[in-house]
């Protein structure tokens, strides 16, 4: 049991480090390589999009997925842990929505068309599914009214769609990073290995590794929160 616990801690610390580093890399990207941050219809406003997505939709959602796995919380009430899970996911949803407002606002101010790219189609689908998932989780699992039979029926779907949306978000981020680098790196071009291209490719890899670590942690049966009888 002690060895399983150590393995868990090692992976948890790795995931937190890689996730935190992803957020830092995103900030360095927009503040050092790009134009910085602002809310004025220019690229400064667009730059909130990657910052809020990586912070909320990737990092915070990743943590929300594994909160039930933290062994020192196993003595906490299930309701408290559900509230933390729901609260983190609600914060991530709000940041994701603001990140969309930033892009649409930027596009409209600059007469750039909306919703033509695969990145935008998959990304908007992920945001809509995430909000539906949040509402389903709130009404069925957090509020006390739903019958146990309905919870048991919907739990596998909740787990499946949660991981599907998380994976889809990571795929969408990789498409967005690629898109932005091809748009922005013209002189010198992306194809000539400029520092921004190499740095931001590394950011993409960090995000992929973060997703891989979260997916590993959450799929180990031995690290699941012990189930209380009748819950
Ligand atoms: C809940 C909860 C669980 C599941 C279970 C259905 O709300 O706390 O452990 O749903 O009752 O599988």
PDB file of C-alpha atoms and ligand atoms in Angstrom:
ATOM      1  CA  UNK A   1       0.000   0.000   0.000  1.00  0.00           C
ATOM      2  CA  UNK A   2       2.897   2.353   0.893  1.00  0.00           C
ATOM      3  CA  UNK A   3       4.529   1.690  -2.506  1.00  0.00           C
ATOM      4  CA  UNK A   4       1.273   2.419  -4.340  1.00  0.00           C
ATOM      5  CA  UNK A   5       1.026   5.673  -2.374  1.00  0.00           C
ATOM      6  CA  UNK A   6       4.604   6.709  -3.311  1.00  0.00           C
ATOM      7  CA  UNK A   7       3.929   5.945  -6.970  1.00  0.00           C
ATOM      8  CA  UNK A   8       0.825   8.091  -6.735  1.00  0.00           C
ATOM      9  CA  UNK A   9       2.669  11.014  -5.116  1.00  0.00           C
ATOM     10  CA  UNK A  10       5.456  10.897  -7.724  1.00  0.00           C
ATOM     11  CA  UNK A  11       2.972  11.059 -10.577  1.00  0.00           C
ATOM     12  CA  UNK A  12       0.843  13.716  -8.868  1.00  0.00           C
ATOM     13  CA  UNK A  13       3.872  15.981  -8.314  1.00  0.00           C
ATOM     14  CA  UNK A  14       4.974  15.383 -11.929  1.00  0.00           C
ATOM     15  CA  UNK A  15       1.503  16.261 -13.223  1.00  0.00           C
ATOM     16  CA  UNK A  16       1.333  19.425 -11.082  1.00  0.00           C
ATOM     17  CA  UNK A  17       4.807  20.472 -12.248  1.00  0.00           C
ATOM     18  CA  UNK A  18       4.131  19.848 -15.936  1.00  0.00           C
ATOM     19  CA  UNK A  19       0.711  21.542 -15.691  1.00  0.00           C
ATOM     20  CA  UNK A  20       2.130  24.571 -13.872  1.00  0.00           C
ATOM     21  CA  UNK A  21       4.989  24.771 -16.391  1.00  0.00           C
ATOM     22  CA  UNK A  22       2.431  24.715 -19.239  1.00  0.00           C
ATOM     23  CA  UNK A  23       0.727  27.792 -17.759  1.00  0.00           C
ATOM     24  CA  UNK A  24       4.108  29.560 -17.292  1.00  0.00           C
ATOM     25  CA  UNK A  25       5.143  28.700 -20.881  1.00  0.00           C
ATOM     26  CA  UNK A  26       1.840  30.115 -22.179  1.00  0.00           C
ATOM     27  CA  UNK A  27       2.445  33.358 -20.254  1.00  0.00           C
ATOM     28  CA  UNK A  28       6.026  33.592 -21.577  1.00  0.00           C
ATOM     29  CA  UNK A  29       4.667  32.954 -25.078  1.00  0.00           C
ATOM     30  CA  UNK A  30       2.149  35.819 -25.027  1.00  0.00           C
ATOM     31  CA  UNK A  31       4.187  38.246 -22.873  1.00  0.00           C
ATOM     32  CA  UNK A  32       7.671  37.698 -24.329  1.00  0.00           C
ATOM     33  CA  UNK A  33       7.229  36.350 -27.882  1.00  0.00           C
ATOM     34  CA  UNK A  34       3.799  37.920 -28.623  1.00  0.00           C
ATOM     35  CA  UNK A  35       2.283  41.344 -27.958  1.00  0.00           C
ATOM     36  CA  UNK A  36       1.270  40.921 -24.286  1.00  0.00           C
ATOM     37  CA  UNK A  37      -2.203  41.129 -22.706  1.00  0.00           C
ATOM     38  CA  UNK A  38      -4.986  43.705 -22.873  1.00  0.00           C
ATOM     39  CA  UNK A  39      -8.712  44.031 -23.637  1.00  0.00           C
ATOM     40  CA  UNK A  40      -8.855  46.459 -26.575  1.00  0.00           C
ATOM     41  CA  UNK A  41      -9.858  44.455 -29.689  1.00  0.00           C
ATOM     42  CA  UNK A  42      -6.226  43.956 -30.734  1.00  0.00           C
ATOM     43  CA  UNK A  43      -3.887  40.959 -30.501  1.00  0.00           C
ATOM     44  CA  UNK A  44      -3.488  41.836 -26.803  1.00  0.00           C
ATOM     45  CA  UNK A  45      -7.089  40.728 -26.326  1.00  0.00           C
ATOM     46  CA  UNK A  46      -6.687  37.609 -28.459  1.00  0.00           C
ATOM     47  CA  UNK A  47      -3.751  36.601 -26.258  1.00  0.00           C
ATOM     48  CA  UNK A  48      -6.108  36.036 -23.320  1.00  0.00           C
ATOM     49  CA  UNK A  49      -7.468  33.081 -25.336  1.00  0.00           C
ATOM     50  CA  UNK A  50      -4.447  30.754 -24.931  1.00  0.00           C
ATOM     51  CA  UNK A  51      -3.754  31.972 -21.368  1.00  0.00           C
ATOM     52  CA  UNK A  52      -7.308  31.301 -20.127  1.00  0.00           C
ATOM     53  CA  UNK A  53      -7.661  28.013 -22.026  1.00  0.00           C
ATOM     54  CA  UNK A  54      -4.407  26.533 -20.732  1.00  0.00           C
ATOM     55  CA  UNK A  55      -5.027  27.780 -17.171  1.00  0.00           C
ATOM     56  CA  UNK A  56      -8.689  26.797 -16.935  1.00  0.00           C
ATOM     57  CA  UNK A  57      -9.618  24.265 -19.565  1.00  0.00           C
ATOM     58  CA  UNK A  58      -6.363  22.266 -19.340  1.00  0.00           C
ATOM     59  CA  UNK A  59      -4.743  22.754 -15.903  1.00  0.00           C
ATOM     60  CA  UNK A  60      -7.750  23.340 -13.627  1.00  0.00           C
ATOM     61  CA  UNK A  61      -9.887  20.735 -15.443  1.00  0.00           C
ATOM     62  CA  UNK A  62      -7.005  18.231 -15.108  1.00  0.00           C
ATOM     63  CA  UNK A  63      -6.840  18.797 -11.338  1.00  0.00           C
ATOM     64  CA  UNK A  64     -10.652  18.578 -11.081  1.00  0.00           C
ATOM     65  CA  UNK A  65     -10.506  15.143 -12.757  1.00  0.00           C
ATOM     66  CA  UNK A  66      -8.140  13.696 -10.127  1.00  0.00           C
ATOM     67  CA  UNK A  67      -9.424  15.324  -6.883  1.00  0.00           C
ATOM     68  CA  UNK A  68     -11.094  12.083  -5.780  1.00  0.00           C
ATOM     69  CA  UNK A  69      -7.736  10.280  -6.102  1.00  0.00           C
ATOM     70  CA  UNK A  70      -5.957  12.298  -3.350  1.00  0.00           C
ATOM     71  CA  UNK A  71      -5.627   9.733  -0.510  1.00  0.00           C
ATOM     72  CA  UNK A  72      -5.545  12.372   2.261  1.00  0.00           C
ATOM     73  CA  UNK A  73      -9.054  13.496   1.205  1.00  0.00           C
ATOM     74  CA  UNK A  74     -10.545  10.019   1.567  1.00  0.00           C
ATOM     75  CA  UNK A  75     -11.683  10.878   5.104  1.00  0.00           C
ATOM     76  CA  UNK A  76     -13.369  14.088   3.877  1.00  0.00           C
ATOM     77  CA  UNK A  77     -17.079  13.870   3.155  1.00  0.00           C
ATOM     78  CA  UNK A  78     -18.109  12.849  -0.346  1.00  0.00           C
ATOM     79  CA  UNK A  79     -20.212  16.020  -0.580  1.00  0.00           C
ATOM     80  CA  UNK A  80     -17.156  18.215   0.109  1.00  0.00           C
ATOM     81  CA  UNK A  81     -15.126  16.406  -2.553  1.00  0.00           C
ATOM     82  CA  UNK A  82     -17.971  16.652  -5.061  1.00  0.00           C
ATOM     83  CA  UNK A  83     -18.219  20.395  -4.330  1.00  0.00           C
ATOM     84  CA  UNK A  84     -14.482  20.838  -4.984  1.00  0.00           C
ATOM     85  CA  UNK A  85     -14.763  18.772  -8.208  1.00  0.00           C
ATOM     86  CA  UNK A  86     -17.770  20.824  -9.350  1.00  0.00           C
ATOM     87  CA  UNK A  87     -16.247  24.136  -8.190  1.00  0.00           C
ATOM     88  CA  UNK A  88     -12.965  23.607 -10.087  1.00  0.00           C
ATOM     89  CA  UNK A  89     -14.889  22.571 -13.206  1.00  0.00           C
ATOM     90  CA  UNK A  90     -17.160  25.635 -12.871  1.00  0.00           C
ATOM     91  CA  UNK A  91     -14.107  27.932 -12.642  1.00  0.00           C
ATOM     92  CA  UNK A  92     -12.616  26.209 -15.710  1.00  0.00           C
ATOM     93  CA  UNK A  93     -15.911  26.646 -17.612  1.00  0.00           C
ATOM     94  CA  UNK A  94     -16.036  30.377 -16.798  1.00  0.00           C
ATOM     95  CA  UNK A  95     -12.417  30.860 -17.943  1.00  0.00           C
ATOM     96  CA  UNK A  96     -13.180  28.889 -21.140  1.00  0.00           C
ATOM     97  CA  UNK A  97     -16.198  31.110 -21.862  1.00  0.00           C
ATOM     98  CA  UNK A  98     -14.176  34.317 -21.280  1.00  0.00           C
ATOM     99  CA  UNK A  99     -11.469  32.882 -23.564  1.00  0.00           C
ATOM    100  CA  UNK A 100     -14.096  32.515 -26.320  1.00  0.00           C
ATOM    101  CA  UNK A 101     -15.378  36.061 -25.774  1.00  0.00           C
ATOM    102  CA  UNK A 102     -11.782  37.291 -26.213  1.00  0.00           C
ATOM    103  CA  UNK A 103     -11.435  35.580 -29.627  1.00  0.00           C
ATOM    104  CA  UNK A 104     -14.874  36.552 -30.992  1.00  0.00           C
ATOM    105  CA  UNK A 105     -14.377  40.141 -29.794  1.00  0.00           C
ATOM    106  CA  UNK A 106     -10.933  40.292 -31.415  1.00  0.00           C
ATOM    107  CA  UNK A 107     -12.226  38.781 -34.679  1.00  0.00           C
ATOM    108  CA  UNK A 108     -15.195  41.157 -34.855  1.00  0.00           C
ATOM    109  CA  UNK A 109     -13.048  44.229 -34.108  1.00  0.00           C
ATOM    110  CA  UNK A 110     -10.641  43.231 -36.920  1.00  0.00           C
ATOM    111  CA  UNK A 111     -13.252  41.827 -39.385  1.00  0.00           C
ATOM    112  CA  UNK A 112     -11.768  38.335 -39.180  1.00  0.00           C
ATOM    113  CA  UNK A 113     -14.377  35.591 -39.908  1.00  0.00           C
ATOM    114  CA  UNK A 114     -15.527  33.404 -36.995  1.00  0.00           C
ATOM    115  CA  UNK A 115     -15.902  29.616 -36.780  1.00  0.00           C
ATOM    116  CA  UNK A 116     -14.318  28.618 -40.100  1.00  0.00           C
ATOM    117  CA  UNK A 117     -11.440  26.497 -38.704  1.00  0.00           C
ATOM    118  CA  UNK A 118     -11.443  22.891 -37.472  1.00  0.00           C
ATOM    119  CA  UNK A 119      -9.901  24.254 -34.229  1.00  0.00           C
ATOM    120  CA  UNK A 120     -13.010  26.404 -33.699  1.00  0.00           C
ATOM    121  CA  UNK A 121     -15.497  23.626 -34.561  1.00  0.00           C
ATOM    122  CA  UNK A 122     -13.923  21.076 -32.231  1.00  0.00           C
ATOM    123  CA  UNK A 123     -13.224  23.701 -29.542  1.00  0.00           C
ATOM    124  CA  UNK A 124     -16.769  25.095 -29.451  1.00  0.00           C
ATOM    125  CA  UNK A 125     -18.154  21.536 -29.345  1.00  0.00           C
ATOM    126  CA  UNK A 126     -15.900  20.817 -26.357  1.00  0.00           C
ATOM    127  CA  UNK A 127     -17.085  23.961 -24.517  1.00  0.00           C
ATOM    128  CA  UNK A 128     -20.762  23.118 -25.137  1.00  0.00           C
ATOM    129  CA  UNK A 129     -20.318  19.491 -24.001  1.00  0.00           C
ATOM    130  CA  UNK A 130     -18.360  20.692 -20.943  1.00  0.00           C
ATOM    131  CA  UNK A 131     -21.203  23.015 -19.888  1.00  0.00           C
ATOM    132  CA  UNK A 132     -23.773  20.220 -20.405  1.00  0.00           C
ATOM    133  CA  UNK A 133     -21.548  17.892 -18.358  1.00  0.00           C
ATOM    134  CA  UNK A 134     -21.308  20.505 -15.591  1.00  0.00           C
ATOM    135  CA  UNK A 135     -25.111  20.898 -15.482  1.00  0.00           C
ATOM    136  CA  UNK A 136     -25.676  17.134 -15.550  1.00  0.00           C
ATOM    137  CA  UNK A 137     -23.149  16.647 -12.745  1.00  0.00           C
ATOM    138  CA  UNK A 138     -24.671  19.444 -10.679  1.00  0.00           C
ATOM    139  CA  UNK A 139     -28.283  18.276 -10.914  1.00  0.00           C
ATOM    140  CA  UNK A 140     -27.745  14.515 -10.851  1.00  0.00           C
ATOM    141  CA  UNK A 141     -24.689  13.958  -8.606  1.00  0.00           C
ATOM    142  CA  UNK A 142     -24.271  17.082  -6.426  1.00  0.00           C
ATOM    143  CA  UNK A 143     -27.873  17.981  -5.530  1.00  0.00           C
ATOM    144  CA  UNK A 144     -29.363  15.319  -3.244  1.00  0.00           C
ATOM    145  CA  UNK A 145     -32.607  14.703  -5.137  1.00  0.00           C
ATOM    146  CA  UNK A 146     -31.644  12.264  -7.921  1.00  0.00           C
ATOM    147  CA  UNK A 147     -32.400   8.603  -7.123  1.00  0.00           C
ATOM    148  CA  UNK A 148     -29.453   6.219  -6.711  1.00  0.00           C
ATOM    149  CA  UNK A 149     -30.613   4.214  -9.739  1.00  0.00           C
ATOM    150  CA  UNK A 150     -30.330   7.284 -12.004  1.00  0.00           C
ATOM    151  CA  UNK A 151     -26.879   8.117 -10.571  1.00  0.00           C
ATOM    152  CA  UNK A 152     -25.680   4.568 -11.157  1.00  0.00           C
ATOM    153  CA  UNK A 153     -27.008   4.701 -14.723  1.00  0.00           C
ATOM    154  CA  UNK A 154     -25.378   8.041 -15.558  1.00  0.00           C
ATOM    155  CA  UNK A 155     -22.037   7.664 -13.703  1.00  0.00           C
ATOM    156  CA  UNK A 156     -20.249   5.654 -16.431  1.00  0.00           C
ATOM    157  CA  UNK A 157     -21.460   8.197 -19.013  1.00  0.00           C
ATOM    158  CA  UNK A 158     -20.263  11.080 -16.785  1.00  0.00           C
ATOM    159  CA  UNK A 159     -16.806   9.498 -16.439  1.00  0.00           C
ATOM    160  CA  UNK A 160     -16.595   8.682 -20.146  1.00  0.00           C
ATOM    161  CA  UNK A 161     -17.731  12.121 -21.377  1.00  0.00           C
ATOM    162  CA  UNK A 162     -15.497  13.905 -18.862  1.00  0.00           C
ATOM    163  CA  UNK A 163     -12.398  12.137 -20.159  1.00  0.00           C
ATOM    164  CA  UNK A 164     -13.566  12.514 -23.769  1.00  0.00           C
ATOM    165  CA  UNK A 165     -13.958  16.291 -23.348  1.00  0.00           C
ATOM    166  CA  UNK A 166     -10.584  16.589 -21.552  1.00  0.00           C
ATOM    167  CA  UNK A 167      -8.840  14.712 -24.384  1.00  0.00           C
ATOM    168  CA  UNK A 168     -10.705  16.757 -26.987  1.00  0.00           C
ATOM    169  CA  UNK A 169      -9.614  19.993 -25.275  1.00  0.00           C
ATOM    170  CA  UNK A 170      -5.982  18.910 -25.492  1.00  0.00           C
ATOM    171  CA  UNK A 171      -6.345  17.998 -29.178  1.00  0.00           C
ATOM    172  CA  UNK A 172      -7.998  21.404 -29.758  1.00  0.00           C
ATOM    173  CA  UNK A 173      -5.147  23.222 -27.988  1.00  0.00           C
ATOM    174  CA  UNK A 174      -2.585  21.481 -30.218  1.00  0.00           C
ATOM    175  CA  UNK A 175      -4.544  22.541 -33.314  1.00  0.00           C
ATOM    176  CA  UNK A 176      -4.803  26.114 -31.998  1.00  0.00           C
ATOM    177  CA  UNK A 177      -1.082  26.367 -31.263  1.00  0.00           C
ATOM    178  CA  UNK A 178      -0.234  25.049 -34.743  1.00  0.00           C
ATOM    179  CA  UNK A 179      -2.718  27.425 -36.386  1.00  0.00           C
ATOM    180  CA  UNK A 180      -1.385  30.447 -34.509  1.00  0.00           C
ATOM    181  CA  UNK A 181       2.265  29.645 -35.283  1.00  0.00           C
ATOM    182  CA  UNK A 182       1.543  29.197 -39.008  1.00  0.00           C
ATOM    183  CA  UNK A 183      -0.440  32.515 -39.032  1.00  0.00           C
ATOM    184  CA  UNK A 184       2.023  34.528 -36.960  1.00  0.00           C
ATOM    185  CA  UNK A 185       5.478  33.263 -37.877  1.00  0.00           C
ATOM    186  CA  UNK A 186       6.060  34.713 -41.342  1.00  0.00           C
ATOM    187  CA  UNK A 187       9.440  36.407 -41.203  1.00  0.00           C
ATOM    188  CA  UNK A 188      11.331  34.332 -40.160  1.00  0.00           C
ATOM    189  CA  UNK A 189       8.859  31.575 -41.103  1.00  0.00           C
ATOM    190  CA  UNK A 190       7.779  28.712 -38.788  1.00  0.00           C
ATOM    191  CA  UNK A 191       9.540  26.348 -41.210  1.00  0.00           C
ATOM    192  CA  UNK A 192      12.952  27.888 -40.386  1.00  0.00           C
ATOM    193  CA  UNK A 193      12.880  26.824 -36.678  1.00  0.00           C
ATOM    194  CA  UNK A 194      12.664  30.312 -35.073  1.00  0.00           C
ATOM    195  CA  UNK A 195      12.943  30.383 -31.230  1.00  0.00           C
ATOM    196  CA  UNK A 196       9.193  31.122 -30.812  1.00  0.00           C
ATOM    197  CA  UNK A 197       8.321  28.081 -32.919  1.00  0.00           C
ATOM    198  CA  UNK A 198      10.596  25.751 -30.954  1.00  0.00           C
ATOM    199  CA  UNK A 199       9.433  27.216 -27.606  1.00  0.00           C
ATOM    200  CA  UNK A 200       5.745  26.912 -28.446  1.00  0.00           C
ATOM    201  CA  UNK A 201       6.132  23.398 -29.905  1.00  0.00           C
ATOM    202  CA  UNK A 202       7.594  22.541 -26.481  1.00  0.00           C
ATOM    203  CA  UNK A 203       4.519  24.068 -24.824  1.00  0.00           C
ATOM    204  CA  UNK A 204       2.346  21.757 -26.947  1.00  0.00           C
ATOM    205  CA  UNK A 205       4.371  18.740 -25.834  1.00  0.00           C
ATOM    206  CA  UNK A 206       4.085  19.789 -22.160  1.00  0.00           C
ATOM    207  CA  UNK A 207       0.299  19.978 -22.480  1.00  0.00           C
ATOM    208  CA  UNK A 208       0.190  16.545 -24.109  1.00  0.00           C
ATOM    209  CA  UNK A 209       2.344  15.082 -21.303  1.00  0.00           C
ATOM    210  CA  UNK A 210       0.088  16.744 -18.685  1.00  0.00           C
ATOM    211  CA  UNK A 211      -2.923  15.067 -20.290  1.00  0.00           C
ATOM    212  CA  UNK A 212      -1.115  11.722 -20.411  1.00  0.00           C
ATOM    213  CA  UNK A 213      -0.245  11.951 -16.674  1.00  0.00           C
ATOM    214  CA  UNK A 214      -3.797  12.901 -15.651  1.00  0.00           C
ATOM    215  CA  UNK A 215      -5.188  10.072 -17.816  1.00  0.00           C
ATOM    216  CA  UNK A 216      -2.801   7.554 -16.222  1.00  0.00           C
ATOM    217  CA  UNK A 217      -3.577   8.698 -12.657  1.00  0.00           C
ATOM    218  CA  UNK A 218      -7.345   8.609 -13.155  1.00  0.00           C
ATOM    219  CA  UNK A 219      -7.379   5.183 -14.841  1.00  0.00           C
ATOM    220  CA  UNK A 220      -5.452   3.292 -12.071  1.00  0.00           C
ATOM    221  CA  UNK A 221      -8.162   1.270 -10.269  1.00  0.00           C
ATOM    222  CA  UNK A 222      -5.999   0.967  -7.112  1.00  0.00           C
ATOM    223  CA  UNK A 223      -5.927   4.780  -6.676  1.00  0.00           C
ATOM    224  CA  UNK A 224      -9.708   5.188  -6.669  1.00  0.00           C
ATOM    225  CA  UNK A 225     -11.437   6.613  -3.604  1.00  0.00           C
ATOM    226  CA  UNK A 226     -12.851   3.722  -1.564  1.00  0.00           C
ATOM    227  CA  UNK A 227     -16.601   3.615  -2.230  1.00  0.00           C
ATOM    228  CA  UNK A 228     -18.858   4.129   0.774  1.00  0.00           C
ATOM    229  CA  UNK A 229     -21.687   1.603   1.040  1.00  0.00           C
ATOM    230  CA  UNK A 230     -24.925   2.906  -0.498  1.00  0.00           C
ATOM    231  CA  UNK A 231     -23.357   5.846  -2.301  1.00  0.00           C
TER     232      UNK A 231
HETATM  233  C1  LIG B   1     -23.011   9.693  -6.815  1.00  0.00           C
HETATM  234  C2  LIG B   1     -21.996   9.256  -5.923  1.00  0.00           C
HETATM  235  C3  LIG B   1     -21.552   8.053  -6.363  1.00  0.00           C
HETATM  236  C4  LIG B   1     -22.318   7.655  -7.562  1.00  0.00           C
HETATM  237  C5  LIG B   1     -23.075   6.369  -7.372  1.00  0.00           C
HETATM  238  C6  LIG B   1     -23.640   5.911  -8.685  1.00  0.00           C
HETATM  239  O1  LIG B   1     -23.604  10.752  -6.744  1.00  0.00           O
HETATM  240  O2  LIG B   1     -21.527   9.873  -4.875  1.00  0.00           O
HETATM  241  O3  LIG B   1     -20.598   7.330  -5.834  1.00  0.00           O
HETATM  242  O4  LIG B   1     -23.221   8.743  -7.792  1.00  0.00           O
HETATM  243  O5  LIG B   1     -24.124   6.579  -6.480  1.00  0.00           O
HETATM  244  O6  LIG B   1     -22.737   5.067  -9.310  1.00  0.00           O
END
